[in-house]
XYZ file of C-alpha atoms in Angstrom:
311
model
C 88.243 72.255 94.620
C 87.960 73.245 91.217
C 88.991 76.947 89.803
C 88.281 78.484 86.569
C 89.641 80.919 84.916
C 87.150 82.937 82.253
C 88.452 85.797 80.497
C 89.362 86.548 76.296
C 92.913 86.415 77.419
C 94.859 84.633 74.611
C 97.504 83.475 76.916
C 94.961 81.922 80.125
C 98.460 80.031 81.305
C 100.173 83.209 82.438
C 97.032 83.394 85.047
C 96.213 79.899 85.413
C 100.621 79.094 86.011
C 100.492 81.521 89.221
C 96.912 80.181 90.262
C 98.098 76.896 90.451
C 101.354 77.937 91.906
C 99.810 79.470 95.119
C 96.584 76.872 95.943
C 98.658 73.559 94.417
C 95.971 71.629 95.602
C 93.055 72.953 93.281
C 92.338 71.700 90.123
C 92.952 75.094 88.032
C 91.245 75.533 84.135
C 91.369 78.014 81.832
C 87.367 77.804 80.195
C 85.355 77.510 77.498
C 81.459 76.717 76.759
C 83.427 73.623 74.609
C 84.843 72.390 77.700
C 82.484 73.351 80.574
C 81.973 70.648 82.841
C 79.384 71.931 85.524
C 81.891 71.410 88.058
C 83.661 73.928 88.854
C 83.312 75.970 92.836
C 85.216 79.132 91.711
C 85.125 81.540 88.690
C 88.226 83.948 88.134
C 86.224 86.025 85.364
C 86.387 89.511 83.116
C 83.641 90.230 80.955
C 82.788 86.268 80.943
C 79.878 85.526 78.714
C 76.675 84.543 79.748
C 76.566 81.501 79.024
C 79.114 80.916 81.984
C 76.190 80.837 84.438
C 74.116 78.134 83.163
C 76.666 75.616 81.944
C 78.273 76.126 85.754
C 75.855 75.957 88.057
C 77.674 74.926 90.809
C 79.865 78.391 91.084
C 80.379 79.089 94.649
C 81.614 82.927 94.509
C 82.828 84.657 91.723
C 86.243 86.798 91.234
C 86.236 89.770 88.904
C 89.975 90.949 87.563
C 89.083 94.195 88.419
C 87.866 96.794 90.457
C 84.424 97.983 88.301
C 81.441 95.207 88.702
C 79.253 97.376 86.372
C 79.314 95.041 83.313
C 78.977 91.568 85.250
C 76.156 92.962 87.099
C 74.425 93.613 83.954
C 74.283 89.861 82.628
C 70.877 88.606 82.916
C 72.532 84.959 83.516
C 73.801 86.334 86.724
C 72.122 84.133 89.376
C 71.021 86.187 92.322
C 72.450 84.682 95.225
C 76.220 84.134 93.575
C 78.563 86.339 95.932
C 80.792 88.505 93.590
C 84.097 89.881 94.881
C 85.753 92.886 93.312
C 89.409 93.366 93.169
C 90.565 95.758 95.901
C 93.840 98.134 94.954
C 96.137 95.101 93.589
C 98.876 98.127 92.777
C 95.803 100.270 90.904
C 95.427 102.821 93.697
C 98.963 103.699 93.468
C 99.048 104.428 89.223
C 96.139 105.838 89.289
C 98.037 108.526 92.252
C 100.403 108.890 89.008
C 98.424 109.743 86.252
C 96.827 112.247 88.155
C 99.670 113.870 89.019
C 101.130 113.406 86.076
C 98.484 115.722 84.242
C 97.850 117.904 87.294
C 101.214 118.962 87.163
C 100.795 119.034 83.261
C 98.553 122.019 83.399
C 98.938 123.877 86.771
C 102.565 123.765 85.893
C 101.984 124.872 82.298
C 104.694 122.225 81.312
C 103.356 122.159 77.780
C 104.490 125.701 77.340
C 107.948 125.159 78.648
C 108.000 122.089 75.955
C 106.758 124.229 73.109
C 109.428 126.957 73.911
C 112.375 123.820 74.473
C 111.019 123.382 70.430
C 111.694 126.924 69.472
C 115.032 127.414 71.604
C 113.078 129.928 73.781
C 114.836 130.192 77.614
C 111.759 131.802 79.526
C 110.750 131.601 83.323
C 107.346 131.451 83.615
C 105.108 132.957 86.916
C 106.091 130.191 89.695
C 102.005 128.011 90.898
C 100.193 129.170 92.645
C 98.360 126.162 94.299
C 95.587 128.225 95.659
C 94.291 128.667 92.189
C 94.200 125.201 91.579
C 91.851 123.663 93.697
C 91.152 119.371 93.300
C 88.078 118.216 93.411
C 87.839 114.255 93.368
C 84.383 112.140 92.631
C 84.926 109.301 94.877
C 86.507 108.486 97.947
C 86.990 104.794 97.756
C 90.696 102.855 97.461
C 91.712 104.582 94.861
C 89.774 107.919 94.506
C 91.588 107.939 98.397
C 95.437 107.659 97.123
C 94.692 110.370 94.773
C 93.220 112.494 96.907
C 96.072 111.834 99.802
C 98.819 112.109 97.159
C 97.601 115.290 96.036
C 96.691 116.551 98.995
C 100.460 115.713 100.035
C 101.964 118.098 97.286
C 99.832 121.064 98.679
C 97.249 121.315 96.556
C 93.493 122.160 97.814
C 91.854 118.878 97.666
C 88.227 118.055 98.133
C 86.192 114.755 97.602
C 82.567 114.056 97.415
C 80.434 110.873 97.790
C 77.759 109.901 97.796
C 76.566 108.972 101.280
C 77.996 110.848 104.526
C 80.758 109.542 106.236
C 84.377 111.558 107.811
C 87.645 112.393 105.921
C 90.260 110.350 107.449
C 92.488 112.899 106.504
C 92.406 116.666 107.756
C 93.714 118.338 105.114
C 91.066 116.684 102.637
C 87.808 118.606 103.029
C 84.838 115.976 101.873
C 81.527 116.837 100.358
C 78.491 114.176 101.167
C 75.417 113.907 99.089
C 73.421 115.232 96.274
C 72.773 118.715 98.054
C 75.949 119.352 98.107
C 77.163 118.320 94.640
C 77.067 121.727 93.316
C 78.867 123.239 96.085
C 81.346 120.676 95.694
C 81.772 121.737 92.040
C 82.225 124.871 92.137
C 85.216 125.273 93.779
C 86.803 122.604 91.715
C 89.460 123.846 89.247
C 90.292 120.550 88.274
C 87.571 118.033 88.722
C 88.944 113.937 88.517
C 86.102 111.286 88.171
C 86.775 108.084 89.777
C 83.459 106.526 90.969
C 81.675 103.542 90.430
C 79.350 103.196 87.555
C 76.101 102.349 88.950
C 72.585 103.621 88.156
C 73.161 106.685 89.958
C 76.421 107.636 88.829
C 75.518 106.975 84.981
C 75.599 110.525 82.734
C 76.740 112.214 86.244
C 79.082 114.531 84.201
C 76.811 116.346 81.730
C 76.573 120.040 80.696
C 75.138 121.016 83.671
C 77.535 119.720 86.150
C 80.350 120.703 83.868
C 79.149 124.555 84.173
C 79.201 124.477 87.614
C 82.990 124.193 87.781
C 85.143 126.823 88.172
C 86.134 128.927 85.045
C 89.103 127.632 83.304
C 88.458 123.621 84.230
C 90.301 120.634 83.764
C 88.174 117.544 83.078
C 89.892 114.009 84.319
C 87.685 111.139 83.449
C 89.559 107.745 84.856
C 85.608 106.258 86.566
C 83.785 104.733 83.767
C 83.014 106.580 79.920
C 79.393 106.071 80.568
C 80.169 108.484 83.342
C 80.323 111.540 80.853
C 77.618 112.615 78.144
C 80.090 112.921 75.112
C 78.378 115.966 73.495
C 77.909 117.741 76.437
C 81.314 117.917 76.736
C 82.311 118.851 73.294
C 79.705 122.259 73.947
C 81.390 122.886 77.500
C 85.005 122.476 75.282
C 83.397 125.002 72.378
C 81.795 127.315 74.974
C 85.327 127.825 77.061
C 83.363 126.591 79.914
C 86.069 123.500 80.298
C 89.822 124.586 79.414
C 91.361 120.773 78.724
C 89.633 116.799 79.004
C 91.697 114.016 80.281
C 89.811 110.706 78.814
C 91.168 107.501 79.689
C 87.965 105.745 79.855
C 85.215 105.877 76.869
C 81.255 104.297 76.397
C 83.007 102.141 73.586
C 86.655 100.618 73.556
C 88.496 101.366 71.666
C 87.344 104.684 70.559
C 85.992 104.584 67.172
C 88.129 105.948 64.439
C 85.335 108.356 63.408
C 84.599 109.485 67.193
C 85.031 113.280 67.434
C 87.149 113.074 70.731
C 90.176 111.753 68.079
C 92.084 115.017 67.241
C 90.452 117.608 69.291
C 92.901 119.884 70.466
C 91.597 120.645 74.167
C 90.931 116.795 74.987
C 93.826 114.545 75.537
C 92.940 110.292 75.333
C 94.699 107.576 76.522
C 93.790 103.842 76.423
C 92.446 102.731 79.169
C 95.387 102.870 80.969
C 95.473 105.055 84.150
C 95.534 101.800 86.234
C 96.313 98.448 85.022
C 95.442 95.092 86.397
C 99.203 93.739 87.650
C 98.886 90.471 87.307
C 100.798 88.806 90.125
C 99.442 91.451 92.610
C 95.581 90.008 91.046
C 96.332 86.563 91.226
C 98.037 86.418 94.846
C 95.183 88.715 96.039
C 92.292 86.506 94.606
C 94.181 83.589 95.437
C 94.351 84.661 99.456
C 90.941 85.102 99.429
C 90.020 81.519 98.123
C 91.922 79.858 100.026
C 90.407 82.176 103.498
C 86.708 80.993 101.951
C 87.911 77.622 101.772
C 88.788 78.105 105.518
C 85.584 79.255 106.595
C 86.816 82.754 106.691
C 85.707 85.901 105.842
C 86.775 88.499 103.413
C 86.750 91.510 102.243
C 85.292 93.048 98.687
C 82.026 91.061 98.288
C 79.797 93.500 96.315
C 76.634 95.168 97.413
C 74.806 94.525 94.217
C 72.260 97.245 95.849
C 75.036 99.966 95.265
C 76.371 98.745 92.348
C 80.080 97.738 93.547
């Protein structure tokens, strides 16, 4: 059994070391179109290029080192019949709960006051939350659109979720919105609205002016789904208009964010690099690597993507 690993990484051994570490008996290789051999039954792959499916025919499944699909399914290389497995939670689920809490608290808290007056020596008790008037509304209900909701939920916040096709909230206290219909009724009584779906067809430009207006006055934006997710102007007008009180960006249509991009500076959107949920590397590996060796077994497993649905 041959593995390979295809990524831009500089430093392939700190993947290809634990690879080899758990399935000792594959034959484990960082690639390269230089080196391709046709050979090899697994690919361990983020943004791999194109090329990867014609000099390696022979690919058996393919592993992405990550949860979104969107960009692999694009390649027009990608043969049809190659099953593609996503990475499921791998310690995501659980920073992503953080950096929505972290900024929830931010503003329902008004935290950035209480710094401002710590920088003017001013000892002042603000109103104590009220958690009524900061209802959570979350786009998604998959792994990790679930921990938010569930750790938010847990701190007594009104939380709602929407998706996309109808299914029950496994948790009572979560109320859950299902299809387009009820998008808009979903919106409006978000306060703070937190984007964590997919990027599929569907899903692409879902946050634009209109949807924006629909939330409740004084919004919070939290884009941590995709950056193709958002129309960029349409929420610079919502910003200029009041309609949206503060952005949360950690995801953007081009990484990094241009220098010249007007999202750099504005006072009402906070950015952060990609970061609400990183890929934890031994987590990855000994996930991916379970799941290889279950295939090899004749087993089955879990995260094969519906290319249909986009993930």
């Amino acid at each position: 059994m041959k593995i390979i690993f295809v990524s831009q990484d500089p430093k392939p051994e700190r993947w290809t070391s634990l690879l080899s570490a758990l399935i000792p008996n594959a034959k484990i290789e960082a690639w390269s179109i230089d080196t391709a051999m046709g050979d090899a039954d697994y690919a361990v792959v983020w943004q791999p290029p194109d090329a990867l499916f014609t000099l390696e025919p022979n690919l058996r499944a393919l592993f992405n080192l990550g949860a979104g699909v969107d960009a692999l399914l694009k390649s027009p290389a990608l043969p049809d019949t190659l099953p593609i497995y996503r990475l499921e939670d791998a310690g995501m689920s659980s920073q992503m709960a953080e950096y929505a809490v972290h900024f929830v608290t931010e503003f329902s808290r008004d935290m950035r006051t209480y710094r401002q007056q710590s920088t003017n020596q001013v000892w002042k008790t603000l109103p104590p939350i009220r958690k009524e008037q900061w209802p959570i509304g979350i786009l998604g209900y998959g792994k990790i659109g679930s921990a938010v909701a569930q750790v938010l939920s847990s701190l007594e916040y009104p939380v709602a979720t929407w998706v996309r096709q109808a299914r029950e909230s496994d948790v009572n206290t979560i109320e859950m919105f299902c299809g387009s219909e009820n998008l808009n009724p979903f919106l409006n009584r978000s306060r703070i609205l937190i984007n964590t779906l997919p990027l599929t067809d569907s899903t692409e430009n879902l946050l634009n002016y209109t949807r924006l207006a629909q939330l409740k006055e004084h919004a919070i934006l939290m884009n941590v789904g995709r950056g193709e997710h958002l129309v960029d102007e349409d929420l610079l007008l919502a910003l200029q208009e009041g309609r949206i009180q503060h952005a949360i960006l950690d995801v953007f249509r081009q990484e990094p964010l241009p220098a010249q991009h007007p999202f750099w500076g504005h006072e009402k959107i906070t950015i952060t690099p990609h970061v609400s949920a990183r890929t934890l590397r031994d987590s990855t590996v000994a996930q991916i690597a379970e799941k290889i060796i279950k295939l090899e077994a004749g087993q089955d497993i879990s995260g094969c993507v519906d290319r249909r649905r986009g993930y």
